[in-house]
Coordinates of C-alpha atoms in Angstrom, one line a residue:
X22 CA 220.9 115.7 90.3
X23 CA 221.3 117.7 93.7
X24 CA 225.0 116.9 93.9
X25 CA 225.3 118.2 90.5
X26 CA 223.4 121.4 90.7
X27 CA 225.3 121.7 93.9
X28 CA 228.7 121.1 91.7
X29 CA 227.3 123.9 89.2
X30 CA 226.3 126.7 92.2
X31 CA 230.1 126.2 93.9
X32 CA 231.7 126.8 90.0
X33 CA 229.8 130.1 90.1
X34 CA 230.7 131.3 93.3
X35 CA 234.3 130.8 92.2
X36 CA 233.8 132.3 88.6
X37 CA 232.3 135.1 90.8
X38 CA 235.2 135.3 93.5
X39 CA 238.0 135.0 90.4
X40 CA 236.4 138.2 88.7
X41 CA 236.1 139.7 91.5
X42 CA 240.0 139.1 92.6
X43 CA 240.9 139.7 88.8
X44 CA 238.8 142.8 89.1
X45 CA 240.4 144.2 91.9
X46 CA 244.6 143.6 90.9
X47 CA 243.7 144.9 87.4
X48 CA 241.0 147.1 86.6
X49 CA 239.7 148.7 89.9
X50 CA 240.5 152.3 88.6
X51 CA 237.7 151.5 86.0
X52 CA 235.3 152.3 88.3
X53 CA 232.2 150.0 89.7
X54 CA 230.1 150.3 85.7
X55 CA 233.2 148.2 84.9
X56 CA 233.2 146.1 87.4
X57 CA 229.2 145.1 86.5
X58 CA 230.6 144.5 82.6
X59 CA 233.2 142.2 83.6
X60 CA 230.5 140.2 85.5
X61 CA 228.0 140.3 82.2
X62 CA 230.5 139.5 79.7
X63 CA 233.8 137.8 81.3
X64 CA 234.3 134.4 80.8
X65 CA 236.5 132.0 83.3
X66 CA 238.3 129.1 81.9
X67 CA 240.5 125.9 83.8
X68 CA 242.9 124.9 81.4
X69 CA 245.1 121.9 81.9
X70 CA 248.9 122.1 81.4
X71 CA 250.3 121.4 77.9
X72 CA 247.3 122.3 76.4
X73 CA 247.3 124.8 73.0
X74 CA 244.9 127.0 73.5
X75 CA 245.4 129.2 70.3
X76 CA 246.9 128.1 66.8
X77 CA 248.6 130.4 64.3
X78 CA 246.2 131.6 61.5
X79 CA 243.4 130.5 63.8
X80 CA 240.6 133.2 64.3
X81 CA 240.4 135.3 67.8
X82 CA 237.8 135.3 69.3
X83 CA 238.6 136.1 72.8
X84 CA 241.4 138.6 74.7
X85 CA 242.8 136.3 77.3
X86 CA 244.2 137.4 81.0
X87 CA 246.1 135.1 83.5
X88 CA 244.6 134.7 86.9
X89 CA 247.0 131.8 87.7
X90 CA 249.8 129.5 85.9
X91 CA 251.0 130.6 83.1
X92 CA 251.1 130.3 78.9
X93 CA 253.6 130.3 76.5
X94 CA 253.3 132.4 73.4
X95 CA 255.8 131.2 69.9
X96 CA 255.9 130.3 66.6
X97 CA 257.2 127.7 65.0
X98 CA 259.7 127.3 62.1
X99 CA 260.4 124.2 60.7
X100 CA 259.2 122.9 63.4
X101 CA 261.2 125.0 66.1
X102 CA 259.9 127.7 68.6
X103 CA 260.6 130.9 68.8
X104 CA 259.3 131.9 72.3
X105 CA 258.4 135.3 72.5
X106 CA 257.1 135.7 76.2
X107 CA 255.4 134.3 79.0
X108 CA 252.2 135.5 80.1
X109 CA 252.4 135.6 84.3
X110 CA 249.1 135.7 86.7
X111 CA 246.9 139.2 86.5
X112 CA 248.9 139.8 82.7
X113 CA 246.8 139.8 79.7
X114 CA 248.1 137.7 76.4
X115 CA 249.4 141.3 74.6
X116 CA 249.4 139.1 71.0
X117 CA 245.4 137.9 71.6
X118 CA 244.6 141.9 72.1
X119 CA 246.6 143.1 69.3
X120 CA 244.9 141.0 66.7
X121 CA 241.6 142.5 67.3
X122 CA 243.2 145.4 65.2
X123 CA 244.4 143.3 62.7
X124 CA 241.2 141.2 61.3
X125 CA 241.3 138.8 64.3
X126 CA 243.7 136.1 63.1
X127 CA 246.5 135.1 65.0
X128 CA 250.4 135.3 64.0
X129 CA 251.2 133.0 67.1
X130 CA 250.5 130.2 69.0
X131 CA 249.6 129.8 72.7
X132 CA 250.1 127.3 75.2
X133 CA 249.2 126.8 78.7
X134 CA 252.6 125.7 80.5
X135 CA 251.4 125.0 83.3
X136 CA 247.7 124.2 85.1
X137 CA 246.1 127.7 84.4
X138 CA 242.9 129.5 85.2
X139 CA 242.0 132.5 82.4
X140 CA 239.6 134.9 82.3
X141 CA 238.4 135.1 78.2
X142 CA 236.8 138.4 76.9
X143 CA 235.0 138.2 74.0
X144 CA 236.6 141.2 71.0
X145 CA 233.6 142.1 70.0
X146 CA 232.8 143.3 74.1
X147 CA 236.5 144.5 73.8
X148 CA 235.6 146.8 71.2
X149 CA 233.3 148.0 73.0
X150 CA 234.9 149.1 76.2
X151 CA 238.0 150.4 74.4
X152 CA 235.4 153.1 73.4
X153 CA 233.3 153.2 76.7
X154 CA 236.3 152.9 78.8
X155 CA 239.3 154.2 77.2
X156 CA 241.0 154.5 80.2
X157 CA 241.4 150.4 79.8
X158 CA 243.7 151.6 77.4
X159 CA 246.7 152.2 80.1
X160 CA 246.5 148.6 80.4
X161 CA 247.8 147.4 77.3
X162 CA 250.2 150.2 76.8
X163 CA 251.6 149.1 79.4
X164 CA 252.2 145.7 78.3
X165 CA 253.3 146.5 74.9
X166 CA 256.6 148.5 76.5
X167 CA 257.0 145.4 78.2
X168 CA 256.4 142.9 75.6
X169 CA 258.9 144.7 73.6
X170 CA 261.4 144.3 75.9
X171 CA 261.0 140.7 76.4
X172 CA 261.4 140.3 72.3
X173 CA 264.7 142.4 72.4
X174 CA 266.1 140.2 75.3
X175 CA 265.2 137.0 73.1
X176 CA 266.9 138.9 70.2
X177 CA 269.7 139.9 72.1
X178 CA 270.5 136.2 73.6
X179 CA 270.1 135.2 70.1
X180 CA 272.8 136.8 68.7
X181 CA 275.1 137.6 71.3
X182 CA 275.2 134.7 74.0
X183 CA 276.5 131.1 73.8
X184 CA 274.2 128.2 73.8
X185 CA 275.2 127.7 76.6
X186 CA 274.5 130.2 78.5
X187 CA 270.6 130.5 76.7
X188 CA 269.9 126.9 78.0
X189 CA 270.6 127.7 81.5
X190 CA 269.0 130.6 81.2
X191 CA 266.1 129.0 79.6
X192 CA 266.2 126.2 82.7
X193 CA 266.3 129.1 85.4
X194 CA 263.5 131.1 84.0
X195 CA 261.3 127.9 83.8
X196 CA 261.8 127.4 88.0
X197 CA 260.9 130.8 88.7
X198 CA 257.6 130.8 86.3
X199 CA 257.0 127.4 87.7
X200 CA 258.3 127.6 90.8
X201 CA 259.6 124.1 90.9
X202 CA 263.2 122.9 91.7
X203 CA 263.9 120.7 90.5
X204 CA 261.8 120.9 87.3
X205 CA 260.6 118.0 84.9
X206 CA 262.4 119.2 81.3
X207 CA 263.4 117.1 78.7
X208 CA 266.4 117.8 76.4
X209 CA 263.9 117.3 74.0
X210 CA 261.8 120.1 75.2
X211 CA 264.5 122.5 75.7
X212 CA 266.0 121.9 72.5
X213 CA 262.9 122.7 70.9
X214 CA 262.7 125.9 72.3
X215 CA 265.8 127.2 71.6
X216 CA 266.1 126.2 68.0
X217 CA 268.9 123.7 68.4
X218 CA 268.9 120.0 68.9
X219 CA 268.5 117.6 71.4
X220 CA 272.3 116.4 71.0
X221 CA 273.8 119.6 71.9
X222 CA 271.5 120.0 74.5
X223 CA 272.6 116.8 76.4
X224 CA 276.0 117.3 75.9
X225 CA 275.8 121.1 77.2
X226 CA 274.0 119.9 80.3
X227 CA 276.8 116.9 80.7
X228 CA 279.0 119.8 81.0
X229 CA 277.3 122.0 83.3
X230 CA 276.7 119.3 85.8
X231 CA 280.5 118.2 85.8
X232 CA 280.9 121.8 86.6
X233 CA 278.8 121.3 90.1
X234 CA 276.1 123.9 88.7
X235 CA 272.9 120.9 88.4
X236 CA 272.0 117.6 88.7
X237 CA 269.7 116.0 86.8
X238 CA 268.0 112.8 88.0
X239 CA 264.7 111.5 87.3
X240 CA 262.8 114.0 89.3
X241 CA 264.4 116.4 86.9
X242 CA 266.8 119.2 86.4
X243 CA 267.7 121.2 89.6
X244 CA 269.7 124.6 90.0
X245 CA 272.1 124.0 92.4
X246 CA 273.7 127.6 92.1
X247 CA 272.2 130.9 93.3
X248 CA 268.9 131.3 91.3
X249 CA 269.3 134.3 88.8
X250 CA 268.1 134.7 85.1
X251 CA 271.2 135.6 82.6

């Protein structure tokens, strides 16, 4: 019983430090009355890599920021993604804020990529502080230019670059999020995320690493070129 209450009393101290941390990358210019409503009303959450964390059509409850790792925000057609963005540590999840102006359901789904640690607040308390604290307003606005670029880049590769060229883009912007090289990705997984199949994967990849630019083994896929996302 003492090692668990012990367990408990270290859990808040962290939840504690975390907000605190969060607190001051992100929302310092809010002022100290913030500061005391993040620590009422913020939740923190650990959540395990590979995990879906929000469903489309599923109800939001909660606007979610990244204090480390990262998720993966798509939808899915025919059972292909369409990745919109990643959200990076001290971001908040633009698509999870946006619905609490559009009857709280979600259009997209969300995935943790990696291990992650995110700070949930509840919509209701976001409400709240959009009118107590407009100034929180900045943040999102912010977010929203860049969000918007991000979709026109996925457009833009879309239409106008070769498969190619996406995949090892895809593979390059993986490593940086990640920060791994090589990195554990199967041709399944990429495939999937591109909206092709795992065929043309492979044989792209074949073909890159003839060209001296990877190797793949079964520690993974590594970069063997200068690192730079196309």
């Amino acid at each position: 019983m003492q090692i668990k209450f012990l367990y408990l009393l270290l859990q808040l101290f962290l939840m504690i430090d975390t907000q605190n941390d969060f607190f001051n990358t992100k929302f310092k210019f809010l002022g100290e009355d913030f500061a005391k409503e993040m620590q009422k009303h913020v939740l923190v959450e650990n959540i395990h890599a590979k995990t879906e964390i929000i469903r489309e059509d599923q109800k939001i409850k909660y606007v979610l920021f990244v204090v480390k790792g990262s998720l993966k925000v798509y939808s899915l057609n025919d059972g292909r993604e369409l990745i919109y963005y990643y959200v990076r540590p001290n971001d908040p999840c633009l698509m999870t804020f946006s619905t609490i102006f559009n009857d709280y359901m979600s259009k997209v789904y969300v995935v943790a990529e990696e291990d992650s640690e995110i700070l949930k607040i509840p919509v209701s308390v976001m409400h709240e502080w959009l009118i107590k604290f407009p100034a929180i307003g900045k943040i999102f606005y912010r977010e929203y230019d860049r969000r918007f670029s991000d979709i026109m880049n996925v457009v833009n590769e879309a239409v106008f670059h070769k498969l190619d060229k996406r995949i090892m883009s895809y593979i390059k912007q993986q490593i940086e999020i990640t920060g791994n090289n090589p990195i554990k990705l199967t041709h399944k997984e990429i495939a999937a995320n591109l909206g092709t199949s795992r065929e043309v994967v492979s044989r792209v990849l074949k073909k890159v690493e003839n060209e001296g630019e990877i190797t793949q083994d079964r520690n993974g896929i590594k970069i063997i070129t200068k690192l730079k996302v196309i």
